[in-house]
Amino acid sequence: MTACAVCPRTAPDGERLCLVHAAELHAWLAEIPRQALLLADEFLVPARSGHRPGGAGRADAPVPVDLRVLALLGPGRYDSTGPDDDGQAPIAATLGAWAGHIAYTHPAAHRDPHGTAYTVPCEQAWPARGETITGWCAWLTAYLPYALGLPLAAELHRALGDLVHHLRCLTHSTPAQHHRAAPCPACDVFALVRTDGRWHIHCLACGHQLDPDAYDEHAARYLAARQSEQTGTTHPREDRPMTTDRIRVHVLLTVGTEAEIVATDVPPAERADPERYPVAEISHATGIPAARLAGARLTAVVGDDARLTGWQRA
């Protein structure tokens, strides 16, 4: 696993962004077409008004059109010298430019008239739904798994984030986050949320995602365990160990894909025999890049089998 290009979390192998920021890109590409529709309905659709009796035409003056919205929804290229330009390129032009940039890095097979095969960059992105805002968003969503492995992933995240922020400022519409009651099963932090427009319930701390059915099952197990603790009864739990003793630990060093761990809450004589745990597991739970894990001070939960889970920064 590598460090995320946007934050201190780790990114999956072969990708430049962590699960949190990759999910943001997916959500923004789904949100942008809806925000564009809101702009068109709010600023460009003529208001219904009455007409003068016995005559034709409007009874009142037309509503002034916001030229910023026309520039955002219109075609063309970004012109920084335009009189009403606020520094934001048209939506379709912005999306199309990024699609073209991603497409040019994508290899394409080509065979000349003599039958010789070549691998050359793609010349252009061709959205199946047409060169519209919806079409470009669909194209970028389809090729996002490929784009996440490119050096431009962080810049794409910044550009789409700026665009979405600009649209929200105009429409005054922001997807709401609804916090869930159960903790994240991956990192044990109470940071699970459901965001309007996103299917998966996701963790704001580590980026772990759950579909609604999986979350309901996890929440039911968590609630049953809490009720058992309050009533003094004990039942085996599937998602975490029964013992919840949290201890302080120290990462001595990393060896390949494993980290050597010692507990600091035990006598010094017991610290001479470190145990090894997967680097990816600890890095994913704590958000500490694998390259910086050596020397980290953490806490962990000791299970009934004496194995450590529930890694957190100390």
Short mmCIF file of C-alpha atoms in Angstrom, two decimals:
data_model
loop_
_atom_site.label_atom_id
_atom_site.label_comp_id
_atom_site.label_asym_id
_atom_site.label_seq_id
_atom_site.Cartn_x
_atom_site.Cartn_y
_atom_site.Cartn_z
CA MET A 1 0.00 0.00 0.00
CA THR A 2 1.17 3.54 -0.76
CA ALA A 3 0.49 6.92 0.80
CA CYS A 4 -2.55 8.83 -0.44
CA ALA A 5 -1.61 11.85 -2.59
CA VAL A 6 -4.19 14.02 -0.77
CA CYS A 7 -4.03 12.98 2.91
CA PRO A 8 -1.90 10.90 5.34
CA ARG A 9 -4.04 7.77 4.84
CA THR A 10 -2.84 4.84 2.78
CA ALA A 11 -4.11 4.07 -0.72
CA PRO A 12 -4.81 0.59 -2.09
CA ASP A 13 -2.07 -1.04 -4.13
CA GLY A 14 -1.72 0.54 -7.55
CA GLU A 15 -3.81 3.61 -6.68
CA ARG A 16 -2.90 7.18 -5.73
CA LEU A 17 -5.90 8.05 -3.53
CA CYS A 18 -7.20 6.50 -0.31
CA LEU A 19 -10.68 5.00 -0.09
CA VAL A 20 -12.10 8.24 1.35
CA HIS A 21 -11.01 10.49 -1.51
CA ALA A 22 -11.69 7.89 -4.20
CA ALA A 23 -15.26 7.65 -2.89
CA GLU A 24 -15.51 11.45 -2.98
CA LEU A 25 -14.69 11.40 -6.70
CA HIS A 26 -17.43 8.84 -7.32
CA ALA A 27 -19.91 10.93 -5.32
CA TRP A 28 -19.00 14.20 -7.06
CA LEU A 29 -19.40 12.69 -10.52
CA ALA A 30 -22.88 11.55 -9.51
CA GLU A 31 -23.70 14.95 -7.99
CA ILE A 32 -22.52 17.25 -10.79
CA PRO A 33 -25.35 16.43 -13.26
CA ARG A 34 -27.95 17.02 -10.52
CA GLN A 35 -26.34 20.34 -9.59
CA ALA A 36 -26.38 21.35 -13.27
CA LEU A 37 -30.12 20.60 -13.45
CA LEU A 38 -30.70 22.73 -10.35
CA LEU A 39 -28.82 25.61 -11.98
CA ALA A 40 -30.88 25.35 -15.15
CA ASP A 41 -34.20 25.13 -13.28
CA GLU A 42 -33.37 27.97 -10.88
CA PHE A 43 -31.71 30.47 -13.18
CA LEU A 44 -32.61 29.71 -16.80
CA VAL A 45 -36.23 28.48 -16.84
CA PRO A 46 -38.51 31.49 -17.48
CA ALA A 47 -40.91 32.24 -14.65
CA ARG A 48 -44.58 31.74 -15.43
CA SER A 49 -46.36 35.07 -15.52
CA GLY A 50 -49.70 36.38 -16.59
CA HIS A 51 -50.46 38.20 -19.82
CA ARG A 52 -52.33 41.40 -20.38
CA PRO A 53 -56.04 40.80 -21.06
CA GLY A 54 -56.75 40.75 -24.75
CA GLY A 55 -53.13 41.10 -25.71
CA ALA A 56 -50.01 39.09 -26.24
CA GLY A 57 -46.64 39.21 -24.58
CA ARG A 58 -45.40 39.34 -21.02
CA ALA A 59 -47.06 41.44 -18.35
CA ASP A 60 -43.74 41.97 -16.57
CA ALA A 61 -40.09 42.32 -17.45
CA PRO A 62 -38.12 39.09 -17.90
CA VAL A 63 -35.98 37.94 -15.01
CA PRO A 64 -32.32 38.87 -15.57
CA VAL A 65 -30.19 35.89 -16.50
CA ASP A 66 -27.11 35.19 -14.38
CA LEU A 67 -24.28 35.18 -16.90
CA ARG A 68 -22.17 33.02 -14.56
CA VAL A 69 -24.74 30.25 -14.95
CA LEU A 70 -24.84 30.66 -18.73
CA ALA A 71 -21.07 30.35 -18.80
CA LEU A 72 -21.13 27.22 -16.62
CA LEU A 73 -23.84 25.43 -18.59
CA GLY A 74 -22.81 26.61 -22.03
CA PRO A 75 -20.38 25.06 -24.49
CA GLY A 76 -17.02 26.40 -25.55
CA ARG A 77 -13.66 26.84 -23.98
CA TYR A 78 -12.54 28.67 -20.89
CA ASP A 79 -11.80 32.33 -21.62
CA SER A 80 -10.05 34.09 -18.75
CA THR A 81 -10.58 37.49 -20.39
CA GLY A 82 -14.37 37.27 -20.54
CA PRO A 83 -16.16 40.26 -18.96
CA ASP A 84 -18.39 38.09 -16.74
CA ASP A 85 -15.95 35.29 -16.15
CA ASP A 86 -15.50 34.38 -12.49
CA GLY A 87 -12.59 32.05 -13.04
CA GLN A 88 -14.58 28.82 -13.50
CA ALA A 89 -14.57 27.07 -16.85
CA PRO A 90 -17.83 25.63 -18.30
CA ILE A 91 -18.79 22.36 -16.66
CA ALA A 92 -18.83 20.28 -19.84
CA ALA A 93 -15.53 21.79 -21.00
CA THR A 94 -13.88 21.01 -17.65
CA LEU A 95 -15.11 17.43 -17.62
CA GLY A 96 -14.27 16.90 -21.28
CA ALA A 97 -10.74 18.21 -20.81
CA TRP A 98 -10.09 15.78 -17.97
CA ALA A 99 -11.61 12.91 -19.94
CA GLY A 100 -9.36 13.71 -22.88
CA HIS A 101 -6.29 13.87 -20.64
CA ILE A 102 -7.11 10.49 -19.08
CA ALA A 103 -7.87 8.96 -22.47
CA TYR A 104 -4.53 10.09 -23.90
CA THR A 105 -2.70 8.13 -21.21
CA HIS A 106 -4.75 4.99 -21.91
CA PRO A 107 -3.03 2.58 -24.34
CA ALA A 108 -4.95 1.53 -27.44
CA ALA A 109 -4.19 -1.31 -29.85
CA HIS A 110 -3.68 -0.26 -33.47
CA ARG A 111 -2.88 -2.26 -36.60
CA ASP A 112 -1.59 -0.62 -39.77
CA PRO A 113 -2.58 -1.68 -43.32
CA HIS A 114 0.37 -4.08 -43.40
CA GLY A 115 -0.92 -5.96 -40.37
CA THR A 116 1.69 -4.70 -37.90
CA ALA A 117 0.25 -4.17 -34.41
CA TYR A 118 1.10 -1.06 -32.39
CA THR A 119 0.20 0.20 -28.92
CA VAL A 120 -0.41 3.93 -29.04
CA PRO A 121 -2.19 6.46 -26.80
CA CYS A 122 -5.91 6.99 -27.42
CA GLU A 123 -6.62 10.07 -29.50
CA GLN A 124 -9.88 11.10 -27.88
CA ALA A 125 -12.49 10.20 -25.28
CA TRP A 126 -15.84 9.16 -26.73
CA PRO A 127 -18.68 9.30 -24.16
CA ALA A 128 -21.48 6.88 -25.03
CA ARG A 129 -24.13 9.36 -23.83
CA GLY A 130 -22.83 12.26 -25.88
CA GLU A 131 -20.55 15.16 -25.04
CA THR A 132 -22.85 16.50 -22.35
CA ILE A 133 -22.38 17.00 -18.62
CA THR A 134 -24.14 13.70 -17.92
CA GLY A 135 -22.20 11.95 -20.69
CA TRP A 136 -18.81 13.14 -19.47
CA CYS A 137 -19.62 12.24 -15.86
CA ALA A 138 -20.63 8.74 -16.94
CA TRP A 139 -17.39 8.38 -18.93
CA LEU A 140 -15.21 9.58 -16.06
CA THR A 141 -17.00 7.26 -13.62
CA ALA A 142 -16.39 4.29 -15.92
CA TYR A 143 -12.66 5.09 -16.25
CA LEU A 144 -12.15 6.21 -12.64
CA PRO A 145 -10.55 2.90 -11.56
CA TYR A 146 -7.89 3.51 -14.23
CA ALA A 147 -7.51 7.22 -13.40
CA LEU A 148 -6.91 6.47 -9.70
CA GLY A 149 -3.61 4.85 -10.65
CA LEU A 150 -2.32 7.87 -12.58
CA PRO A 151 -0.16 10.71 -11.18
CA LEU A 152 -2.97 13.13 -12.12
CA ALA A 153 -5.38 11.57 -9.58
CA ALA A 154 -4.72 14.21 -6.91
CA GLU A 155 -5.13 17.06 -9.40
CA LEU A 156 -8.37 15.52 -10.69
CA HIS A 157 -9.62 15.38 -7.10
CA ARG A 158 -8.75 19.04 -6.56
CA ALA A 159 -10.33 20.18 -9.85
CA LEU A 160 -13.62 18.32 -9.33
CA GLY A 161 -13.72 19.40 -5.69
CA ASP A 162 -13.38 23.05 -6.72
CA LEU A 163 -16.08 22.62 -9.37
CA VAL A 164 -18.53 20.99 -6.94
CA HIS A 165 -17.84 23.67 -4.31
CA HIS A 166 -18.55 26.36 -6.93
CA LEU A 167 -21.83 24.71 -7.96
CA ARG A 168 -22.97 24.31 -4.35
CA CYS A 169 -22.33 27.99 -3.68
CA LEU A 170 -24.67 28.87 -6.55
CA THR A 171 -27.42 26.35 -5.86
CA HIS A 172 -27.14 26.39 -2.05
CA SER A 173 -27.62 22.63 -2.18
CA THR A 174 -25.23 20.34 -0.29
CA PRO A 175 -25.69 16.59 0.27
CA ALA A 176 -26.42 15.97 3.95
CA GLN A 177 -24.50 13.44 6.03
CA HIS A 178 -26.45 11.19 8.39
CA HIS A 179 -24.31 9.64 11.12
CA ARG A 180 -24.83 5.99 11.99
CA ALA A 181 -25.02 4.66 15.55
CA ALA A 182 -22.62 1.71 15.25
CA PRO A 183 -18.83 2.10 15.02
CA CYS A 184 -16.85 1.24 11.91
CA PRO A 185 -16.07 -2.51 11.85
CA ALA A 186 -12.67 -1.82 10.31
CA CYS A 187 -11.24 0.83 12.65
CA ASP A 188 -13.71 0.87 15.61
CA VAL A 189 -14.24 4.64 15.26
CA PHE A 190 -17.76 6.11 15.43
CA ALA A 191 -17.45 7.77 12.03
CA LEU A 192 -19.87 5.86 9.80
CA VAL A 193 -22.17 8.14 7.79
CA ARG A 194 -24.71 7.89 5.01
CA THR A 195 -24.42 10.75 2.55
CA ASP A 196 -27.32 11.78 0.32
CA GLY A 197 -26.75 10.50 -3.19
CA ARG A 198 -24.30 7.76 -2.17
CA TRP A 199 -25.31 4.11 -1.91
CA HIS A 200 -22.63 2.88 0.47
CA ILE A 201 -22.36 3.81 4.12
CA HIS A 202 -18.77 4.95 4.57
CA CYS A 203 -16.35 5.70 7.37
CA LEU A 204 -14.96 9.25 7.52
CA ALA A 205 -11.92 8.00 9.44
CA CYS A 206 -10.57 5.09 7.40
CA GLY A 207 -12.74 5.05 4.27
CA HIS A 208 -14.25 1.60 4.86
CA GLN A 209 -17.54 1.10 3.00
CA LEU A 210 -20.60 -1.02 3.76
CA ASP A 211 -23.74 -1.55 1.72
CA PRO A 212 -26.95 -0.86 3.71
CA ASP A 213 -27.72 -4.55 4.33
CA ALA A 214 -24.20 -5.23 5.61
CA TYR A 215 -24.43 -2.23 7.93
CA ASP A 216 -27.80 -3.38 9.30
CA GLU A 217 -26.30 -6.76 10.18
CA HIS A 218 -23.25 -5.14 11.78
CA ALA A 219 -25.41 -2.70 13.76
CA ALA A 220 -27.63 -5.54 15.01
CA ARG A 221 -24.58 -7.46 16.29
CA TYR A 222 -23.20 -4.33 17.93
CA LEU A 223 -26.53 -3.54 19.63
CA ALA A 224 -26.88 -7.13 20.89
CA ALA A 225 -23.37 -7.00 22.37
CA ARG A 226 -24.07 -3.68 24.09
CA GLN A 227 -27.29 -5.02 25.58
CA SER A 228 -25.43 -8.11 26.81
CA GLU A 229 -22.81 -5.92 28.50
CA GLN A 230 -25.48 -3.86 30.23
CA THR A 231 -27.40 -6.89 31.49
CA GLY A 232 -24.25 -8.70 32.62
CA THR A 233 -24.62 -11.60 30.17
CA THR A 234 -21.98 -12.53 27.67
CA HIS A 235 -22.41 -13.84 24.15
CA PRO A 236 -19.81 -14.49 21.47
CA ARG A 237 -19.48 -11.68 18.97
CA GLU A 238 -18.57 -12.21 15.35
CA ASP A 239 -17.19 -8.80 14.53
CA ARG A 240 -14.84 -8.21 17.52
CA PRO A 241 -13.30 -10.09 20.47
CA MET A 242 -15.15 -10.38 23.74
CA THR A 243 -12.29 -8.90 25.70
CA THR A 244 -12.11 -5.12 25.27
CA ASP A 245 -8.90 -4.38 27.17
CA ARG A 246 -7.03 -1.72 25.23
CA ILE A 247 -3.24 -1.54 25.68
CA ARG A 248 -0.47 0.71 24.40
CA VAL A 249 1.88 -0.76 21.83
CA HIS A 250 4.98 0.34 19.96
CA VAL A 251 5.86 -0.49 16.34
CA LEU A 252 9.54 -1.38 16.49
CA LEU A 253 10.09 -1.74 12.74
CA THR A 254 8.54 -3.09 9.56
CA VAL A 255 9.91 -6.13 7.74
CA GLY A 256 8.44 -6.48 4.28
CA THR A 257 4.68 -6.79 4.71
CA GLU A 258 4.81 -7.31 8.50
CA ALA A 259 5.34 -5.03 11.49
CA GLU A 260 7.03 -6.01 14.75
CA ILE A 261 4.87 -4.97 17.71
CA VAL A 262 5.65 -4.85 21.43
CA ALA A 263 3.33 -3.87 24.25
CA THR A 264 4.55 -0.96 26.37
CA ASP A 265 2.15 -1.73 29.24
CA VAL A 266 4.01 -4.93 30.21
CA PRO A 267 7.23 -5.46 32.21
CA PRO A 268 10.45 -4.76 30.26
CA ALA A 269 11.39 -8.44 30.29
CA GLU A 270 8.31 -9.26 28.20
CA ARG A 271 9.19 -6.71 25.52
CA ALA A 272 12.09 -8.72 24.14
CA ASP A 273 9.83 -10.99 22.11
CA PRO A 274 7.84 -8.84 19.62
CA GLU A 275 4.95 -10.22 17.62
CA ARG A 276 4.34 -9.63 13.93
CA TYR A 277 1.15 -8.26 12.37
CA PRO A 278 0.31 -7.30 8.75
CA VAL A 279 1.45 -3.78 7.89
CA ALA A 280 -1.57 -3.30 5.63
CA GLU A 281 -4.00 -4.07 8.47
CA ILE A 282 -2.42 -1.57 10.88
CA SER A 283 -1.91 1.10 8.24
CA HIS A 284 -5.49 0.82 7.00
CA ALA A 285 -6.94 1.09 10.52
CA THR A 286 -4.78 3.99 11.71
CA GLY A 287 -4.33 5.97 8.48
CA ILE A 288 -0.56 5.97 8.97
CA PRO A 289 1.30 5.30 5.68
CA ALA A 290 3.17 2.01 5.67
CA ALA A 291 6.46 3.83 5.06
CA ARG A 292 5.98 5.83 8.30
CA LEU A 293 4.67 3.04 10.51
CA ALA A 294 8.00 2.14 12.13
CA GLY A 295 8.29 3.86 15.52
CA ALA A 296 4.57 4.68 15.77
CA ARG A 297 2.87 4.63 19.17
CA LEU A 298 -0.55 2.96 19.02
CA THR A 299 -3.23 1.32 21.10
CA ALA A 300 -4.90 -2.02 20.39
CA VAL A 301 -7.50 -4.35 21.84
CA VAL A 302 -6.36 -7.70 23.25
CA GLY A 303 -8.66 -10.52 22.19
CA ASP A 304 -9.38 -13.81 23.95
CA ASP A 305 -6.72 -15.44 21.77
CA ALA A 306 -4.17 -12.79 22.86
CA ARG A 307 -4.12 -11.37 19.33
CA LEU A 308 -4.32 -7.59 18.84
CA THR A 309 -7.04 -5.84 16.84
CA GLY A 310 -8.76 -2.45 16.80
CA TRP A 311 -5.60 -0.47 16.05
CA GLN A 312 -5.72 3.23 16.86
CA ARG A 313 -3.20 6.04 17.18
CA ALA A 314 -2.11 6.62 20.75
#
